């Protein structure tokens, strides 16, 4: 079973009320067993809402409001959901395709807190949980590699 960011499938859960629909991720989803998550909505964050980025070890929205706890709650709730799904399906968690640069789902790089589109090395809070459990995480930008190597 693979974990997929809900916004990459076209679900309108992105901070601005839209989505990050990705044709290649949709194609992967259609040919693999997947569990769909949005850690941000799982944490009680609304859509639309102000964008949020890491600032040090906290996550602040553009207005300066600290939303760290909502992001952490959502990451933990999403992890519990994934574990329940894997157990229910009796399938191992093989990897995750998550939205790049996000404070929840970014893997290897996240936005730097300036709201200018600048990234820094780091992982989102949900990705940290996955990596602690040895789960490989890629962004939608890397999905081509998995379409080739993870054929069903």
PDB file of C-alpha atoms in Angstrom:
ATOM      1  CA  UNK A   1       0.000   0.000   0.000  1.00  0.00           C
ATOM      2  CA  UNK A   2       1.215   3.490  -0.864  1.00  0.00           C
ATOM      3  CA  UNK A   3       0.310   6.773   0.826  1.00  0.00           C
ATOM      4  CA  UNK A   4      -0.803   9.619  -1.472  1.00  0.00           C
ATOM      5  CA  UNK A   5      -1.419  13.297  -0.713  1.00  0.00           C
ATOM      6  CA  UNK A   6      -5.084  14.021  -1.329  1.00  0.00           C
ATOM      7  CA  UNK A   7      -4.386  17.317  -3.110  1.00  0.00           C
ATOM      8  CA  UNK A   8      -2.301  15.495  -5.746  1.00  0.00           C
ATOM      9  CA  UNK A   9      -5.412  13.540  -6.758  1.00  0.00           C
ATOM     10  CA  UNK A  10      -7.377  16.725  -7.372  1.00  0.00           C
ATOM     11  CA  UNK A  11      -9.127  17.051  -4.010  1.00  0.00           C
ATOM     12  CA  UNK A  12      -9.582  20.681  -2.997  1.00  0.00           C
ATOM     13  CA  UNK A  13      -7.820  20.649   0.364  1.00  0.00           C
ATOM     14  CA  UNK A  14      -4.917  22.968  -0.472  1.00  0.00           C
ATOM     15  CA  UNK A  15      -4.534  26.103   1.684  1.00  0.00           C
ATOM     16  CA  UNK A  16      -6.058  28.301  -1.049  1.00  0.00           C
ATOM     17  CA  UNK A  17      -9.072  26.037  -1.546  1.00  0.00           C
ATOM     18  CA  UNK A  18      -7.639  24.443  -4.678  1.00  0.00           C
ATOM     19  CA  UNK A  19      -5.608  21.330  -5.357  1.00  0.00           C
ATOM     20  CA  UNK A  20      -2.335  20.151  -6.860  1.00  0.00           C
ATOM     21  CA  UNK A  21      -3.779  17.588  -9.276  1.00  0.00           C
ATOM     22  CA  UNK A  22      -0.999  15.641 -10.934  1.00  0.00           C
ATOM     23  CA  UNK A  23      -1.748  13.400 -13.898  1.00  0.00           C
ATOM     24  CA  UNK A  24       1.186  11.053 -13.210  1.00  0.00           C
ATOM     25  CA  UNK A  25       0.232  10.634  -9.540  1.00  0.00           C
ATOM     26  CA  UNK A  26      -3.338   9.880 -10.637  1.00  0.00           C
ATOM     27  CA  UNK A  27      -2.014   7.223 -13.006  1.00  0.00           C
ATOM     28  CA  UNK A  28       0.054   5.676 -10.179  1.00  0.00           C
ATOM     29  CA  UNK A  29      -2.987   5.779  -7.859  1.00  0.00           C
ATOM     30  CA  UNK A  30      -5.127   3.948 -10.424  1.00  0.00           C
ATOM     31  CA  UNK A  31      -2.704   1.028 -10.654  1.00  0.00           C
ATOM     32  CA  UNK A  32      -1.621   0.613  -7.013  1.00  0.00           C
ATOM     33  CA  UNK A  33      -3.213   0.049  -3.632  1.00  0.00           C
ATOM     34  CA  UNK A  34      -3.201   3.490  -1.993  1.00  0.00           C
ATOM     35  CA  UNK A  35      -4.281   5.275   1.152  1.00  0.00           C
ATOM     36  CA  UNK A  36      -5.152   8.946   0.604  1.00  0.00           C
ATOM     37  CA  UNK A  37      -4.370  11.518   3.310  1.00  0.00           C
ATOM     38  CA  UNK A  38      -4.412  15.249   3.927  1.00  0.00           C
ATOM     39  CA  UNK A  39      -2.637  15.820   7.244  1.00  0.00           C
ATOM     40  CA  UNK A  40      -3.628  19.486   7.267  1.00  0.00           C
ATOM     41  CA  UNK A  41      -7.377  18.907   7.091  1.00  0.00           C
ATOM     42  CA  UNK A  42      -6.954  15.934   9.453  1.00  0.00           C
ATOM     43  CA  UNK A  43      -5.535  18.440  11.944  1.00  0.00           C
ATOM     44  CA  UNK A  44      -8.635  20.617  11.683  1.00  0.00           C
ATOM     45  CA  UNK A  45      -7.263  23.249   9.308  1.00  0.00           C
ATOM     46  CA  UNK A  46      -9.856  24.703   6.960  1.00  0.00           C
ATOM     47  CA  UNK A  47      -9.572  25.169   3.222  1.00  0.00           C
ATOM     48  CA  UNK A  48      -9.153  27.906   2.209  1.00  0.00           C
ATOM     49  CA  UNK A  49      -6.870  29.293   4.908  1.00  0.00           C
ATOM     50  CA  UNK A  50      -3.748  31.463   5.019  1.00  0.00           C
ATOM     51  CA  UNK A  51      -0.634  29.652   3.760  1.00  0.00           C
ATOM     52  CA  UNK A  52       1.718  28.325   6.449  1.00  0.00           C
ATOM     53  CA  UNK A  53       5.457  27.642   6.488  1.00  0.00           C
ATOM     54  CA  UNK A  54       8.081  26.505   8.946  1.00  0.00           C
ATOM     55  CA  UNK A  55       9.819  29.256  10.897  1.00  0.00           C
ATOM     56  CA  UNK A  56      12.482  27.515  12.934  1.00  0.00           C
ATOM     57  CA  UNK A  57      10.740  24.631  14.673  1.00  0.00           C
ATOM     58  CA  UNK A  58       7.281  26.247  14.534  1.00  0.00           C
ATOM     59  CA  UNK A  59       4.757  26.492  11.698  1.00  0.00           C
ATOM     60  CA  UNK A  60       3.292  29.967  11.255  1.00  0.00           C
ATOM     61  CA  UNK A  61       0.692  31.145   8.823  1.00  0.00           C
ATOM     62  CA  UNK A  62       1.137  34.302   6.784  1.00  0.00           C
ATOM     63  CA  UNK A  63      -0.660  36.353   9.463  1.00  0.00           C
ATOM     64  CA  UNK A  64       1.840  35.173  12.094  1.00  0.00           C
ATOM     65  CA  UNK A  65      -0.551  32.764  13.812  1.00  0.00           C
ATOM     66  CA  UNK A  66       1.192  29.679  15.225  1.00  0.00           C
ATOM     67  CA  UNK A  67      -0.516  26.625  13.697  1.00  0.00           C
ATOM     68  CA  UNK A  68       2.125  24.091  14.732  1.00  0.00           C
ATOM     69  CA  UNK A  69      -0.184  22.031  16.941  1.00  0.00           C
ATOM     70  CA  UNK A  70      -2.819  21.658  14.211  1.00  0.00           C
ATOM     71  CA  UNK A  71      -0.141  20.426  11.799  1.00  0.00           C
ATOM     72  CA  UNK A  72       1.233  17.969  14.382  1.00  0.00           C
ATOM     73  CA  UNK A  73      -2.252  16.688  15.254  1.00  0.00           C
ATOM     74  CA  UNK A  74      -2.954  16.154  11.572  1.00  0.00           C
ATOM     75  CA  UNK A  75       0.326  14.340  10.999  1.00  0.00           C
ATOM     76  CA  UNK A  76      -0.344  11.991  13.914  1.00  0.00           C
ATOM     77  CA  UNK A  77      -3.978  11.412  12.885  1.00  0.00           C
ATOM     78  CA  UNK A  78      -2.888  10.669   9.316  1.00  0.00           C
ATOM     79  CA  UNK A  79      -0.274   8.189  10.550  1.00  0.00           C
ATOM     80  CA  UNK A  80      -2.901   6.391  12.652  1.00  0.00           C
ATOM     81  CA  UNK A  81      -5.241   6.317   9.615  1.00  0.00           C
ATOM     82  CA  UNK A  82      -2.500   4.829   7.422  1.00  0.00           C
ATOM     83  CA  UNK A  83      -1.694   2.157  10.017  1.00  0.00           C
ATOM     84  CA  UNK A  84      -5.388   1.193  10.301  1.00  0.00           C
ATOM     85  CA  UNK A  85      -5.682   0.949   6.515  1.00  0.00           C
ATOM     86  CA  UNK A  86      -2.543  -1.179   6.200  1.00  0.00           C
ATOM     87  CA  UNK A  87      -3.800  -3.517   8.915  1.00  0.00           C
ATOM     88  CA  UNK A  88      -7.299  -3.700   7.420  1.00  0.00           C
ATOM     89  CA  UNK A  89      -5.917  -4.472   3.960  1.00  0.00           C
ATOM     90  CA  UNK A  90      -3.168  -6.726   5.344  1.00  0.00           C
ATOM     91  CA  UNK A  91      -0.637  -4.895   3.214  1.00  0.00           C
ATOM     92  CA  UNK A  92       2.745  -3.404   4.073  1.00  0.00           C
ATOM     93  CA  UNK A  93       3.279   0.323   3.641  1.00  0.00           C
ATOM     94  CA  UNK A  94       5.602   0.459   0.655  1.00  0.00           C
ATOM     95  CA  UNK A  95       6.102   4.204   0.253  1.00  0.00           C
ATOM     96  CA  UNK A  96       4.484   7.614  -0.044  1.00  0.00           C
ATOM     97  CA  UNK A  97       3.963  10.163  -2.812  1.00  0.00           C
ATOM     98  CA  UNK A  98       3.409  13.482  -1.054  1.00  0.00           C
ATOM     99  CA  UNK A  99       3.201  17.161  -2.005  1.00  0.00           C
ATOM    100  CA  UNK A 100       6.672  18.634  -2.238  1.00  0.00           C
ATOM    101  CA  UNK A 101       7.791  21.585  -0.058  1.00  0.00           C
ATOM    102  CA  UNK A 102       4.698  21.456   2.160  1.00  0.00           C
ATOM    103  CA  UNK A 103       5.030  21.949   5.940  1.00  0.00           C
ATOM    104  CA  UNK A 104       3.211  18.614   6.275  1.00  0.00           C
ATOM    105  CA  UNK A 105       4.292  16.622   3.258  1.00  0.00           C
ATOM    106  CA  UNK A 106       7.552  18.131   2.011  1.00  0.00           C
ATOM    107  CA  UNK A 107      10.393  15.609   1.784  1.00  0.00           C
ATOM    108  CA  UNK A 108      13.941  16.902   1.634  1.00  0.00           C
ATOM    109  CA  UNK A 109      12.889  20.512   1.134  1.00  0.00           C
ATOM    110  CA  UNK A 110      10.285  22.804   2.662  1.00  0.00           C
ATOM    111  CA  UNK A 111       9.389  26.457   2.266  1.00  0.00           C
ATOM    112  CA  UNK A 112      11.615  28.706   4.388  1.00  0.00           C
ATOM    113  CA  UNK A 113       9.037  30.813   6.247  1.00  0.00           C
ATOM    114  CA  UNK A 114       9.388  33.950   4.107  1.00  0.00           C
ATOM    115  CA  UNK A 115       6.381  33.177   1.875  1.00  0.00           C
ATOM    116  CA  UNK A 116       8.514  33.935  -1.185  1.00  0.00           C
ATOM    117  CA  UNK A 117       8.639  30.407  -2.633  1.00  0.00           C
ATOM    118  CA  UNK A 118      12.175  29.912  -1.296  1.00  0.00           C
ATOM    119  CA  UNK A 119      12.966  26.421  -0.019  1.00  0.00           C
ATOM    120  CA  UNK A 120      15.421  25.085   2.531  1.00  0.00           C
ATOM    121  CA  UNK A 121      16.478  21.521   3.397  1.00  0.00           C
ATOM    122  CA  UNK A 122      13.966  19.847   5.674  1.00  0.00           C
ATOM    123  CA  UNK A 123      10.952  17.577   6.016  1.00  0.00           C
ATOM    124  CA  UNK A 124       7.329  18.304   6.806  1.00  0.00           C
ATOM    125  CA  UNK A 125       5.865  17.026  10.064  1.00  0.00           C
ATOM    126  CA  UNK A 126       4.018  14.065   8.473  1.00  0.00           C
ATOM    127  CA  UNK A 127       7.102  13.092   6.477  1.00  0.00           C
ATOM    128  CA  UNK A 128       9.173  13.051   9.665  1.00  0.00           C
ATOM    129  CA  UNK A 129       6.832  10.427  11.123  1.00  0.00           C
ATOM    130  CA  UNK A 130       7.012   8.318   7.966  1.00  0.00           C
ATOM    131  CA  UNK A 131      10.795   8.480   7.801  1.00  0.00           C
ATOM    132  CA  UNK A 132      11.055   7.550  11.496  1.00  0.00           C
ATOM    133  CA  UNK A 133       9.274   4.335  10.507  1.00  0.00           C
ATOM    134  CA  UNK A 134      11.523   3.683   7.508  1.00  0.00           C
ATOM    135  CA  UNK A 135       8.991   4.589   4.841  1.00  0.00           C
ATOM    136  CA  UNK A 136      10.365   5.949   1.568  1.00  0.00           C
ATOM    137  CA  UNK A 137       8.824   9.302   0.643  1.00  0.00           C
ATOM    138  CA  UNK A 138       8.966  11.014  -2.734  1.00  0.00           C
ATOM    139  CA  UNK A 139       7.337  14.160  -4.070  1.00  0.00           C
ATOM    140  CA  UNK A 140       5.120  14.405  -7.125  1.00  0.00           C
ATOM    141  CA  UNK A 141       8.203  15.643  -9.002  1.00  0.00           C
ATOM    142  CA  UNK A 142       9.801  12.205  -8.632  1.00  0.00           C
ATOM    143  CA  UNK A 143       6.777  10.078  -9.581  1.00  0.00           C
ATOM    144  CA  UNK A 144       8.176   9.200 -13.023  1.00  0.00           C
ATOM    145  CA  UNK A 145      10.802   7.006 -11.346  1.00  0.00           C
ATOM    146  CA  UNK A 146       8.139   5.091  -9.433  1.00  0.00           C
ATOM    147  CA  UNK A 147       5.910   4.697 -12.490  1.00  0.00           C
ATOM    148  CA  UNK A 148       8.790   2.783 -14.043  1.00  0.00           C
ATOM    149  CA  UNK A 149      10.148   0.851 -11.040  1.00  0.00           C
ATOM    150  CA  UNK A 150       7.001   0.106  -9.003  1.00  0.00           C
ATOM    151  CA  UNK A 151       4.883  -1.480 -11.736  1.00  0.00           C
ATOM    152  CA  UNK A 152       2.148  -3.688 -10.443  1.00  0.00           C
TER     153      UNK A 152
END
